Short mmCIF file of C-alpha atoms in Angstrom, two decimals:
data_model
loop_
_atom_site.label_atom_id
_atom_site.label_comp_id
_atom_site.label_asym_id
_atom_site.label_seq_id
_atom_site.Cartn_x
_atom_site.Cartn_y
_atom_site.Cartn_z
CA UNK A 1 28.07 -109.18 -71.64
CA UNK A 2 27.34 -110.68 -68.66
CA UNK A 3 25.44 -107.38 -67.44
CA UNK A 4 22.87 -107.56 -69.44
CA UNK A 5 20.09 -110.38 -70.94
CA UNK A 6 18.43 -110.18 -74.51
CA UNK A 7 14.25 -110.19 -74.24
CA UNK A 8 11.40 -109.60 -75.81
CA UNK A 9 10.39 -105.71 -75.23
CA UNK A 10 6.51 -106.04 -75.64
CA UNK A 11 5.48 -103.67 -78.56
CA UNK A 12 9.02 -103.24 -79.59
CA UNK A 13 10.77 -106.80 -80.01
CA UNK A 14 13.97 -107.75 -78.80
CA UNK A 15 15.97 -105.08 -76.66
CA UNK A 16 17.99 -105.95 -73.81
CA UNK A 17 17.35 -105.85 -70.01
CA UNK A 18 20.05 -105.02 -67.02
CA UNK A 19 20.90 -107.89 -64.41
CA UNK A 20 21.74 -105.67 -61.91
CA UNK A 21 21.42 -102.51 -60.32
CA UNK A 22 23.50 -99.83 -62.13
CA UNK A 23 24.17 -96.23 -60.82
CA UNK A 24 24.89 -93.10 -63.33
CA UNK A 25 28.14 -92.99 -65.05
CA UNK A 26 28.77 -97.00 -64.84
CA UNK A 27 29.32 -98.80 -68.46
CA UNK A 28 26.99 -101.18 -68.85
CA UNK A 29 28.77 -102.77 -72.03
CA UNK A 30 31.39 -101.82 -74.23
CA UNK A 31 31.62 -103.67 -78.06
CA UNK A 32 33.95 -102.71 -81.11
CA UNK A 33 32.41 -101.98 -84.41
CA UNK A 34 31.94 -104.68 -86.35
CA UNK A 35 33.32 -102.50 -89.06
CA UNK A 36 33.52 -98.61 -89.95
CA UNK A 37 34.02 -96.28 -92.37
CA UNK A 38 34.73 -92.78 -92.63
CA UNK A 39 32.54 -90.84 -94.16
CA UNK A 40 32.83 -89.35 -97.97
CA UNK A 41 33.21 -86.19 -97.61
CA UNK A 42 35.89 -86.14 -95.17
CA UNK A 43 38.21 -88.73 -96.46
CA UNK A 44 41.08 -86.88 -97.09
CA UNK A 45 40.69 -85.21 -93.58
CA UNK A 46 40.01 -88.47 -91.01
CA UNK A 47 42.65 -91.38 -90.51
CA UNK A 48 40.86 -93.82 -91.63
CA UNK A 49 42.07 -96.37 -88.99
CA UNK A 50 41.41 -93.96 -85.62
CA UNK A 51 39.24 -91.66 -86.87
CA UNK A 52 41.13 -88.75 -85.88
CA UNK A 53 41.29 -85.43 -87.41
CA UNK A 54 44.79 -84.41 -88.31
CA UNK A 55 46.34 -81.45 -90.69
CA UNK A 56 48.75 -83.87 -92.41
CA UNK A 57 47.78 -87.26 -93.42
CA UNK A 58 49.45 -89.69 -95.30
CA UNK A 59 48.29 -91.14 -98.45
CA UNK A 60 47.83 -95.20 -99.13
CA UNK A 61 50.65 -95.72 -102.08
CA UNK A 62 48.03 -98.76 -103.83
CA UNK A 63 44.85 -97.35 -103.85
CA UNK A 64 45.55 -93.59 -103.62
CA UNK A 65 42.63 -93.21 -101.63
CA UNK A 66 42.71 -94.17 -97.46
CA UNK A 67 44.59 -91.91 -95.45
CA UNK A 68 46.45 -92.42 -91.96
CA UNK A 69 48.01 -90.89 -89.32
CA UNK A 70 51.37 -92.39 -90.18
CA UNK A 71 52.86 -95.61 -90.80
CA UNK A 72 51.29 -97.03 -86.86
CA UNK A 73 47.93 -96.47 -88.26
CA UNK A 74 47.99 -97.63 -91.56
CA UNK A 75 49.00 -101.37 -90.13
CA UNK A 76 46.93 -101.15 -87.58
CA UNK A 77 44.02 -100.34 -90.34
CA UNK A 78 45.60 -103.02 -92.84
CA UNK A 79 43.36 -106.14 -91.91
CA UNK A 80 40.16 -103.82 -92.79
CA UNK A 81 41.81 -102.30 -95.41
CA UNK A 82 43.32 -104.84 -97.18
CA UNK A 83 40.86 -106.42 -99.56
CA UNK A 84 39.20 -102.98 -99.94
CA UNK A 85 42.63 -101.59 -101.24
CA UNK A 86 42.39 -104.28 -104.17
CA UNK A 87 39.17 -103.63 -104.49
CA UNK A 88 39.34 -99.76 -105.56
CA UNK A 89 42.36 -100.07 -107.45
CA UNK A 90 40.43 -102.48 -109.65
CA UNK A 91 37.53 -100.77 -109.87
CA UNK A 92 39.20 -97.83 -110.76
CA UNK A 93 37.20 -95.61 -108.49
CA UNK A 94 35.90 -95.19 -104.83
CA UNK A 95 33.05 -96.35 -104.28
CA UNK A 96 29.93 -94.26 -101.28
CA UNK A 97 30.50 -95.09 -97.87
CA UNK A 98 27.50 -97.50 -97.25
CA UNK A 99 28.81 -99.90 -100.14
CA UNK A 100 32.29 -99.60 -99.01
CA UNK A 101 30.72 -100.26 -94.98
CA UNK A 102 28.59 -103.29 -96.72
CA UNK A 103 31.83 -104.77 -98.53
CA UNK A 104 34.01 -104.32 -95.42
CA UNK A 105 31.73 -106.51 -92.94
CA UNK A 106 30.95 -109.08 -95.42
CA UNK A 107 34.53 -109.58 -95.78
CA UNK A 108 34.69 -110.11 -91.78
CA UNK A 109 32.42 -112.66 -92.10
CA UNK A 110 33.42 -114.20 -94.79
CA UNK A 111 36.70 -114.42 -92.93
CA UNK A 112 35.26 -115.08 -89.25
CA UNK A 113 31.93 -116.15 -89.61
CA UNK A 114 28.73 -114.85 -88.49
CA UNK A 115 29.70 -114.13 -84.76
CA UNK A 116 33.30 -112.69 -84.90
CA UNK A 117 33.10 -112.25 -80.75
CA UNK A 118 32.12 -114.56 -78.04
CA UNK A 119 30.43 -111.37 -76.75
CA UNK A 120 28.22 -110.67 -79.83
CA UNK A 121 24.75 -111.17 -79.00
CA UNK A 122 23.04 -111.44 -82.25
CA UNK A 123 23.79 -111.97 -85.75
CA UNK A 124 23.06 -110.14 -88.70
CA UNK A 125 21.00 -112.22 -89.84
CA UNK A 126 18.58 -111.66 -87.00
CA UNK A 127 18.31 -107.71 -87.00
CA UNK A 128 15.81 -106.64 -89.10
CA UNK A 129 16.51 -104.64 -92.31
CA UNK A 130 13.09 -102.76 -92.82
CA UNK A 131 13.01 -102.96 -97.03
CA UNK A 132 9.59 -104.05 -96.81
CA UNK A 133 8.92 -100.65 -95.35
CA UNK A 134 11.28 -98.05 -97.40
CA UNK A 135 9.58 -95.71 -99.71
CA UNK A 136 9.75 -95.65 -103.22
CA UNK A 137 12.71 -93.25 -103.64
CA UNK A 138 14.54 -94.82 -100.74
CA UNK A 139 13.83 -98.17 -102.43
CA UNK A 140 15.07 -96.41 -105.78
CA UNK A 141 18.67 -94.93 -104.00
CA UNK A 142 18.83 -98.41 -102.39
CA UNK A 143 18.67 -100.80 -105.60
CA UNK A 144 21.17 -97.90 -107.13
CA UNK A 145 23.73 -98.87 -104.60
CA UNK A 146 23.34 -102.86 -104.48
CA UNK A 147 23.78 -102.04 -108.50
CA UNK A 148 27.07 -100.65 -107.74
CA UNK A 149 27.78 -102.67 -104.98
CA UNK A 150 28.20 -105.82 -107.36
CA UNK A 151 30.52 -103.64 -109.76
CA UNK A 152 32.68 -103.14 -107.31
CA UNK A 153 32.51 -106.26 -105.11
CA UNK A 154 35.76 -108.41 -106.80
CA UNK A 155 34.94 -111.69 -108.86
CA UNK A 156 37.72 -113.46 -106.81
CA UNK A 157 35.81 -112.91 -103.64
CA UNK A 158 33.17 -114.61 -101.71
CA UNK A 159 30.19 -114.44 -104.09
CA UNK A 160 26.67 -114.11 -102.59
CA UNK A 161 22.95 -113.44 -103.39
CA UNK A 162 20.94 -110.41 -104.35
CA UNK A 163 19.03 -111.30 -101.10
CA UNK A 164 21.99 -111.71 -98.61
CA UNK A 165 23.46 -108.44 -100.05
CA UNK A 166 20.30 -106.39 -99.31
CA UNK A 167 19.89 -107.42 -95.66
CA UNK A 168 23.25 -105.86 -95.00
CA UNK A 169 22.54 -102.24 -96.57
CA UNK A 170 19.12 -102.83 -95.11
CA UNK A 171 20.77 -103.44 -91.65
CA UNK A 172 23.03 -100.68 -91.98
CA UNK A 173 20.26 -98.21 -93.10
CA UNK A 174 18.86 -98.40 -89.54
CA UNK A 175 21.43 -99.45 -87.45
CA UNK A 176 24.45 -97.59 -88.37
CA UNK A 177 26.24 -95.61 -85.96
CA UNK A 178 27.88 -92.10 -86.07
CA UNK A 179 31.39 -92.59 -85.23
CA UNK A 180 32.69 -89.22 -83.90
CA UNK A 181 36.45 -87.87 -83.81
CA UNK A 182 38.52 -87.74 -81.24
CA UNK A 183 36.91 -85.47 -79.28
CA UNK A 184 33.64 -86.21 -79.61
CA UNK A 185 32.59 -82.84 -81.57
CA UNK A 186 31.76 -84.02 -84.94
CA UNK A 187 30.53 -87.22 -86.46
CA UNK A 188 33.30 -88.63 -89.30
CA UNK A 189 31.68 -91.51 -90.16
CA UNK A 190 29.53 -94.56 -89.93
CA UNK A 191 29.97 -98.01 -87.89
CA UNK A 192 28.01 -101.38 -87.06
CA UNK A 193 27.68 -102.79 -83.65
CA UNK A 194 25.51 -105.47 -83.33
CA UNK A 195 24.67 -105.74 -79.78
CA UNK A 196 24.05 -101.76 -79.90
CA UNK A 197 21.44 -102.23 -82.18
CA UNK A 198 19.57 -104.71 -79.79
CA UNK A 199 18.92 -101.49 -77.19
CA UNK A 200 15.78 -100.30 -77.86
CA UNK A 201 14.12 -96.20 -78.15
CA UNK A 202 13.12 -94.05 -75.78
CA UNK A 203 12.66 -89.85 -76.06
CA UNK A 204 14.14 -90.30 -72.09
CA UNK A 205 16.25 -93.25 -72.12
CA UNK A 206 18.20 -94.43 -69.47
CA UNK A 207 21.72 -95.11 -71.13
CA UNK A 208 23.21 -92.90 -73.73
CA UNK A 209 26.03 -93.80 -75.57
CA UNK A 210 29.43 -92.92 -76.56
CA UNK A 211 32.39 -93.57 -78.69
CA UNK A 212 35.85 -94.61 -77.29
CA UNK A 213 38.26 -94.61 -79.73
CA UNK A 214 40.81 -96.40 -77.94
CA UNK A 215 44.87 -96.18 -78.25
CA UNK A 216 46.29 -97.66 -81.81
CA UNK A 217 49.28 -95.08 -81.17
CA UNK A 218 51.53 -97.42 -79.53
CA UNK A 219 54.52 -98.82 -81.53
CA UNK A 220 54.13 -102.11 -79.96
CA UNK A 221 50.49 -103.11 -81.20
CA UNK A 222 50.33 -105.32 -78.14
CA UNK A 223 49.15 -101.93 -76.23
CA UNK A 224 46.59 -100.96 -78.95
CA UNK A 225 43.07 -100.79 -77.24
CA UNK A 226 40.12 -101.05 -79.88
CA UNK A 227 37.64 -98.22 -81.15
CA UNK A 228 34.24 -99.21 -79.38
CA UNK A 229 31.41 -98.23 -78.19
CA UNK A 230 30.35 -97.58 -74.47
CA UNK A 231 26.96 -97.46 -72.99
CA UNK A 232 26.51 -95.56 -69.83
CA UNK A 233 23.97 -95.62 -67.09
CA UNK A 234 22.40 -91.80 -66.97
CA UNK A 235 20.74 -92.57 -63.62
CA UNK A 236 20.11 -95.54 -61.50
CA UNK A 237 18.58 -98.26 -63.38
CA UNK A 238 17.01 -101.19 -61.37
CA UNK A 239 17.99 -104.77 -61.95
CA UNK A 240 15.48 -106.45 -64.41
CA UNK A 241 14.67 -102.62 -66.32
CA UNK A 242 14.83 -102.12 -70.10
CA UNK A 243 18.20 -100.50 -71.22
CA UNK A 244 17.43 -97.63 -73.32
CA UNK A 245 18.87 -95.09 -75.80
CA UNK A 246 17.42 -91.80 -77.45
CA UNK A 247 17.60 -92.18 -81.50
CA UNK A 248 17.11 -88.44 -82.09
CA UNK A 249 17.18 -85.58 -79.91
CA UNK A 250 14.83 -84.63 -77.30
CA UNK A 251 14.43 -80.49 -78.06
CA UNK A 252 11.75 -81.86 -81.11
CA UNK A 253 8.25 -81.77 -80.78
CA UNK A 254 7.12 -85.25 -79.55
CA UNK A 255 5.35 -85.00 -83.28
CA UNK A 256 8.34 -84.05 -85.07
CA UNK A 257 10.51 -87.20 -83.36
CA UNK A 258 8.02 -89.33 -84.17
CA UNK A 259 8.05 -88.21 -87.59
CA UNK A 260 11.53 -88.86 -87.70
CA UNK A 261 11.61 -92.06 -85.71
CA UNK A 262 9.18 -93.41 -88.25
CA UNK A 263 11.03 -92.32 -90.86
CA UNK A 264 14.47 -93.62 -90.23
CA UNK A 265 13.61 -96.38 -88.06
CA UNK A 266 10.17 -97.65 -89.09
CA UNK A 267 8.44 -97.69 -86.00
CA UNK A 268 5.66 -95.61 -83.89
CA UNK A 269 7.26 -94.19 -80.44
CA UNK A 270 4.82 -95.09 -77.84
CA UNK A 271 6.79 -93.65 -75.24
CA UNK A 272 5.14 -92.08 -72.46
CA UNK A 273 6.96 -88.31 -73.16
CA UNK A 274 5.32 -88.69 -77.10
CA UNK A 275 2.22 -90.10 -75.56
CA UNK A 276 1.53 -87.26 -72.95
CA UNK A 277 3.10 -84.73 -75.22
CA UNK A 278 5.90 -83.67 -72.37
CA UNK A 279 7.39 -80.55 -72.35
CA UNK A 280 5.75 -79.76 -75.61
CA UNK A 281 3.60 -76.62 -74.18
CA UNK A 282 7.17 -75.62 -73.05
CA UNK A 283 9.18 -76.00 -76.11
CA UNK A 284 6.51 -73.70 -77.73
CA UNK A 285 5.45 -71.57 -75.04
CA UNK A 286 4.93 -67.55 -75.14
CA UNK A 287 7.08 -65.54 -72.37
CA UNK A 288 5.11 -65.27 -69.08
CA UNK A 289 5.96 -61.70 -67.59
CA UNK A 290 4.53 -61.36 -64.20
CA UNK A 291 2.04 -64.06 -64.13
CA UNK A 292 0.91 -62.53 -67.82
CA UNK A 293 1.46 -64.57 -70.88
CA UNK A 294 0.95 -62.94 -74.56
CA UNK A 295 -2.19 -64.25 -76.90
CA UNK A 296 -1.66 -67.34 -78.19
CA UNK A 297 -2.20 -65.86 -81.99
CA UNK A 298 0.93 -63.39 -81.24
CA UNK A 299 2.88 -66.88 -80.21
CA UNK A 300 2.39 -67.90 -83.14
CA UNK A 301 3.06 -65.72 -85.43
CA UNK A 302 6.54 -65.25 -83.59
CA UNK A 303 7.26 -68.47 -83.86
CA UNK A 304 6.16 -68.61 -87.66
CA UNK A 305 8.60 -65.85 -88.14
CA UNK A 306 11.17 -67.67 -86.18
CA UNK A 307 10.82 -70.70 -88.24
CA UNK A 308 11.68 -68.69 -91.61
CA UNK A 309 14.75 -66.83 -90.18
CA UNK A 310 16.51 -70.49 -89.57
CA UNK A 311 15.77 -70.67 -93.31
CA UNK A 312 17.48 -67.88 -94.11
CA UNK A 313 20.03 -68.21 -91.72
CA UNK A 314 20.74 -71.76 -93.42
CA UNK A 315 21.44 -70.01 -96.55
CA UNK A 316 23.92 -67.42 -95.60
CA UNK A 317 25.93 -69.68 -93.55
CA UNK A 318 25.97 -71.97 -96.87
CA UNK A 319 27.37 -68.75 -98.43
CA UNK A 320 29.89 -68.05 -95.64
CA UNK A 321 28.57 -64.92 -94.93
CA UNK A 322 28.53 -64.77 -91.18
CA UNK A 323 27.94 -61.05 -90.68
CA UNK A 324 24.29 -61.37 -92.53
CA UNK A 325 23.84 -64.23 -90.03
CA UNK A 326 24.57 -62.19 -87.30
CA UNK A 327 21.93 -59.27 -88.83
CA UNK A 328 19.58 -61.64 -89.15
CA UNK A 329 19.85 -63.13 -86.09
CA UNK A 330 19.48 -59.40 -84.20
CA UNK A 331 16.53 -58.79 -86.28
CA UNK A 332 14.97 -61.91 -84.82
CA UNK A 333 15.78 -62.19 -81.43
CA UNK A 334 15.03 -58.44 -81.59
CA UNK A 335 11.21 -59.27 -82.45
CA UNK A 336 10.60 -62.39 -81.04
CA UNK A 337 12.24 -62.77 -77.50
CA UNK A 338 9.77 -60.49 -76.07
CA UNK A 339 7.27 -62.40 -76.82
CA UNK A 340 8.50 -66.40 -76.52
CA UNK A 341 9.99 -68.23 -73.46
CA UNK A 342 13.56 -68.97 -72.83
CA UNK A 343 12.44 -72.43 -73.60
CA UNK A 344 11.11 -71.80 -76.91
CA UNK A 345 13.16 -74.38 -79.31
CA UNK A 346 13.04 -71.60 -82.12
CA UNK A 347 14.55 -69.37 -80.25
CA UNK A 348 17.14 -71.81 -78.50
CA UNK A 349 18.21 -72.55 -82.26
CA UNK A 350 18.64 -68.99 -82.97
CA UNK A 351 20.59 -67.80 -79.61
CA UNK A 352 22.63 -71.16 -79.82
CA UNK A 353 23.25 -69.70 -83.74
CA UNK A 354 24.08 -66.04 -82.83
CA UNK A 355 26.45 -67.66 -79.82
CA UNK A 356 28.55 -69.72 -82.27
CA UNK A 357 28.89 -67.37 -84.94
CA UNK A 358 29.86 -64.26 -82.52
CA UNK A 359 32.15 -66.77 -80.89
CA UNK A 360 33.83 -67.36 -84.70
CA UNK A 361 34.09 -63.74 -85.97
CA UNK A 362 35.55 -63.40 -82.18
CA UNK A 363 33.00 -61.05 -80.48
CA UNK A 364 32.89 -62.91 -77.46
CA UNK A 365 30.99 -61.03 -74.84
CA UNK A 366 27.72 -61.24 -77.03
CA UNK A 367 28.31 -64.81 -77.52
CA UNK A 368 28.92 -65.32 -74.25
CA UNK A 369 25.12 -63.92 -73.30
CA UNK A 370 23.56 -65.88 -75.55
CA UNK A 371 24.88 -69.27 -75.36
CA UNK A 372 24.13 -68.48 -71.04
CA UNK A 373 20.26 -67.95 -72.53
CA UNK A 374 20.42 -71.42 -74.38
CA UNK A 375 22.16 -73.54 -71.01
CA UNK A 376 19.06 -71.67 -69.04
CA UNK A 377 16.49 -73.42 -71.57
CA UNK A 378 18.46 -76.46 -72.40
CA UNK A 379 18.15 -77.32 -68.58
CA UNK A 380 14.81 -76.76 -68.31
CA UNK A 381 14.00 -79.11 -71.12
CA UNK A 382 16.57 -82.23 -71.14
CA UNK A 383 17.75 -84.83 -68.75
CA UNK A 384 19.82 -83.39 -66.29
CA UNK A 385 22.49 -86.04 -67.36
CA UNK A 386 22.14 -85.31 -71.31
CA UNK A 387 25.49 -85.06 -73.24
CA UNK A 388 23.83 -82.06 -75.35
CA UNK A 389 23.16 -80.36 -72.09
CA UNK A 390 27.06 -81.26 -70.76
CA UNK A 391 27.98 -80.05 -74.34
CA UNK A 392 26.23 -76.58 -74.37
CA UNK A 393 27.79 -75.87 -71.02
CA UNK A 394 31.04 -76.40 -72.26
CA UNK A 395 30.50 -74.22 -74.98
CA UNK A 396 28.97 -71.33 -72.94
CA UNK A 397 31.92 -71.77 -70.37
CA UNK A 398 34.63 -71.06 -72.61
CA UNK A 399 32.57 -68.38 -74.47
CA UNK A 400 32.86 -66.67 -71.08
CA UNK A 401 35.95 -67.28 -70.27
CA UNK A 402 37.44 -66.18 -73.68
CA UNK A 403 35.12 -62.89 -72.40
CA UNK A 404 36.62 -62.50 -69.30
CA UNK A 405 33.97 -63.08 -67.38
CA UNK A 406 35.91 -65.37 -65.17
CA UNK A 407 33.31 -66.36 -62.34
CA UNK A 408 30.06 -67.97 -64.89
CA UNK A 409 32.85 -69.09 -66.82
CA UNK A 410 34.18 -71.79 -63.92
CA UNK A 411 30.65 -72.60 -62.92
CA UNK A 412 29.32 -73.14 -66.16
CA UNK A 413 32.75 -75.50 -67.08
CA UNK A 414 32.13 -77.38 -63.85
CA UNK A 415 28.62 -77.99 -64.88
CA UNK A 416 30.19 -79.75 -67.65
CA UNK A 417 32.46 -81.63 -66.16
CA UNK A 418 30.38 -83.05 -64.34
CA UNK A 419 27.74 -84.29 -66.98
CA UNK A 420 30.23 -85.52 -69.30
CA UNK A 421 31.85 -87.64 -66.28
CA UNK A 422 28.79 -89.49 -66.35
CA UNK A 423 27.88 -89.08 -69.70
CA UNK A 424 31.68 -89.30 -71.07
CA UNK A 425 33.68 -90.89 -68.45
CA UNK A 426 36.96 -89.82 -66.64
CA UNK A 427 39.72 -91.03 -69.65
CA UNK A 428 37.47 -89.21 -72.60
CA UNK A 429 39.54 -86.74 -74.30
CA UNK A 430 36.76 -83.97 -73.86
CA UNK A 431 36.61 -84.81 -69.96
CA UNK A 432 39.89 -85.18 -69.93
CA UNK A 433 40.41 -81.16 -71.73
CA UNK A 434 37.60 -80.15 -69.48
CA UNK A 435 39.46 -81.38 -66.21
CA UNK A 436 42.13 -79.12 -67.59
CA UNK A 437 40.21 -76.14 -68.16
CA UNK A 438 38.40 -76.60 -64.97
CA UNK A 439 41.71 -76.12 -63.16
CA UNK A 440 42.68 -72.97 -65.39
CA UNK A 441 39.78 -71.29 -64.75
CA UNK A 442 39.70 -72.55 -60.68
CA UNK A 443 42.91 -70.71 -60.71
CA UNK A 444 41.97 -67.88 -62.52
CA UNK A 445 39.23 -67.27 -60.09
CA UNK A 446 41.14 -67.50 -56.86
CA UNK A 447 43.53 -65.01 -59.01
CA UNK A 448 40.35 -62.65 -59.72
CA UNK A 449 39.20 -62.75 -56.57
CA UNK A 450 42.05 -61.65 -54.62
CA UNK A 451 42.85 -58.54 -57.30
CA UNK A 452 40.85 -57.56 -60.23
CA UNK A 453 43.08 -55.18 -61.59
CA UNK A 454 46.34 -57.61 -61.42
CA UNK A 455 43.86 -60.35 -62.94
CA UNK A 456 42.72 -58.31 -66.22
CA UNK A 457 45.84 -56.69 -66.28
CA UNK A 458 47.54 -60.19 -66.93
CA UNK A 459 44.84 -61.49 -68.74
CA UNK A 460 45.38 -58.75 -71.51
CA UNK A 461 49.00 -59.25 -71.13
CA UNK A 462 48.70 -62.49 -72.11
CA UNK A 463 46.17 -62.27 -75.03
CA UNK A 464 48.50 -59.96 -76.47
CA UNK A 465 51.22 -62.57 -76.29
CA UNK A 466 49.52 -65.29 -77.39
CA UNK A 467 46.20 -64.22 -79.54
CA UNK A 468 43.58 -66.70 -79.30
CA UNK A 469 42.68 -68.88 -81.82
CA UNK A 470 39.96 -68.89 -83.93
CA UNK A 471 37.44 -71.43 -83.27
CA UNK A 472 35.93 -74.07 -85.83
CA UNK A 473 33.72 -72.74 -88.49
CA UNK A 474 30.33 -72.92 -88.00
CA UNK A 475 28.11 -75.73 -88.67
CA UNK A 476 24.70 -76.25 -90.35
CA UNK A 477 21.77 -75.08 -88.68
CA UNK A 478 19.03 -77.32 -87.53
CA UNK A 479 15.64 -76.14 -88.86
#
């Protein structure tokens, strides 16, 4: 940790500053998880020792209840899982993910102490916890789980107070960290790094961070890397500057993510962006045809309308009817994208909905347009270097390519690739898949270029040889 020096942030308490110059794509740090779990809902779905997806897991034979990889995974997940295993069997049920995150790190310190790494810069005893500041119901859901927490905590273990107990779901509450699967595409559960949690807010940070999960594949666990967290430098960052991180996502209204900011992380953002209101006329803003912009009433009202289609849209996809999303996502675009800008976040949310659903039910030239529209507005509104941005152009260059439309395809792909080799790094899987497909569709081009006939021709050849796959099902819309 020698890159970096814990201070006191004025108005925001300890963060951490760099000592030295750093340039985008460099890791600043990298720290393992203190512990992690994965999440409920997908337990029978993620090893729960890499955090991989896989079709076929195996089953623990004691506690009926973690799953693995195979047999390399499960004893390379042992010395977490080993008290827990007791644990469940003798409380005869599982219990929610933050008491089974709380049990598993006060079992590492029980075991190691309150600094388990010469590298940890903080215990957990100094982050704050923020109970003085939950709400009633949060406060209601919180004494429900310490409840349960000292049902299921075994009598043979380490006992400790009401007071101790709370700090660490308080701690977690505010500080956990979305552990994503091996690809980086969906978050599977929920960690705790300490020194993370020492980098302070800012709507445009200068670090993001990402998840490496590491190699526990190899037979010999000598080779086994750990699952940890990297941050990266998004641009150059001057020696002595504040290191910081975005805890929610930039296309909100500077209101809305300080709504949310104070809601999840008890504080007020004072960041210049929320104090200036940045790119807020632009998230909202009415299409300007030449130099003409539509009455600010008629803005409003489309974006009114806007706002209740993502409600409905939310409720068919719940329903799994993706042909009503798709009607009701013509009926809005339809009315509205005459009348708001390509950076409206409304109508980003609905184009990046029609994209991925059309992309599902396999109508790929339509999806194809729209997820184009939403890279267009995403890059007017975030960081050039943001890992949404990287993200969206991924998505919109396959879309094309599975379209045929060879030529945005590539450029949109190398877009990509190179965001997410700053935002990612070179050994990410996703970098790693989109170095791949970067040289697929290079070829492909030179291929397209030099005969479009032999080029489709082959194409169609092989599509009828090997169909494509469906992709993944659609997730929830954000309203």
């Amino acid at each position: 940790m020698e890159n970096v020096t814990v201070f006191d942030s004025p108005g925001k308490g300890r963060g951490l500053k760099a000592n030295k110059e750093f340039w985008a794509g460099d890791v600043i740090f990298s720290e393992a998880s203190l512990s992690a779990v994965v999440f409920d809902s997908l337990s029978e779905r993620i090893c729960h020792s890499c955090f991989r997806r896989q079709d076929k897991l195996q089953r623990c034979g004691q506690c009926k209840f973690a799953h693995y990889c195979d047999r390399t995974c499960q004893r390379a997940g042992w010395a977490e899982h080993k008290q827990e295993c007791g644990a469940i069997k003798a409380y005869g049920k599982v219990p929610n993910e933050n008491i089974r995150l709380v049990a598993r790190i006060m079992w590492r310190l029980d075991k190691e102490g309150g600094v388990v790494s010469d590298m940890q810069l903080t215990t957990l005893e100094e982050l704050e916890d923020h109970i003085a500041d939950m709400q009633e119901d949060e406060l209601k859901e919180f004494k429900v789980d310490i409840h349960n927490f000292l049902d299921y905590w075994p009598r043979n273990s380490k006992q400790h107070t009401i007071d101790d107990i709370s700090h660490i779901f308080g701690v977690i509450n505010c500080n956990g960290f979305s552990v994503s699967d091996q690809r980086g595409l969906q978050a599977v559960g929920v960690g705790l790094f300490p020194n993370l949690c020492l980098v302070n807010h800012d709507c445009w940070p200068n670090c993001t961070v990402i998840l490496n999960h590491g190699n526990q594949s190899a037979v010999n666990t000598m080779y086994h890397s750990q699952r940890r967290i990297e941050l990266r430098s998004l641009g150059k960052i001057a020696e002595g500057e504040e290191l910081t991180v975005a805890y929610v996502d930039y296309l909100n209204l500077s209101e809305e993510r300080r709504r949310l900011l104070k809601m999840q992380y008890f504080f007020d953002c004072t960041c210049e962006h929320c104090k200036n209101g940045t790119k807020d006329d632009l998230k909202m803003a009415g299409r300007e045809v030449e130099g003409v912009k539509p009455p600010e009433e008629q803005v409003k009202e489309a974006t009114d309308y806007c706002f209740q289609m993502m409600e409905k849209l939310e409720t068919s996809r719940l329903a799994g009817d993706y042909h009503e999303v798709v009607k009701i996502c013509r009926e809005c675009i339809k009315k509205t994208e005459p009348i708001l800008a390509d950076t409206h976040i409304y109508l980003l949310r609905i184009w990046s909905t029609m994209s991925e659903v059309q992309s599902y039910l396999q109508y790929f030239e339509e999806a194809a347009e729209y997820a184009r529209k939403m890279v267009d507005g995403y890059t007017k509104l975030y960081n050039p270097n943001n890992a949404a941005l990287g993200m969206a152009a991924m998505r919109a260059g396959v879309t094309h390519w599975q379209a045929g439309l060879i030529e945005v395809g590539h450029g949109m792909i190398c877009k990509a690739f190179a965001i997410l080799m700053i935002t990612h790094g070179p050994t990410h899987p996703i970098t790693k898949d989109l170095e791949a497909m970067r040289m697929q569709t290079e070829m492909e081009l030179r291929m397209f270029k030099q005969n479009e006939y032999v080029y489709h021709s082959m194409r169609e050849a092989a599509l009828k040889n090997k169909p494509m796959t469906m992709m993944h099902e659609p997730k929830s819309f954000h309203v």
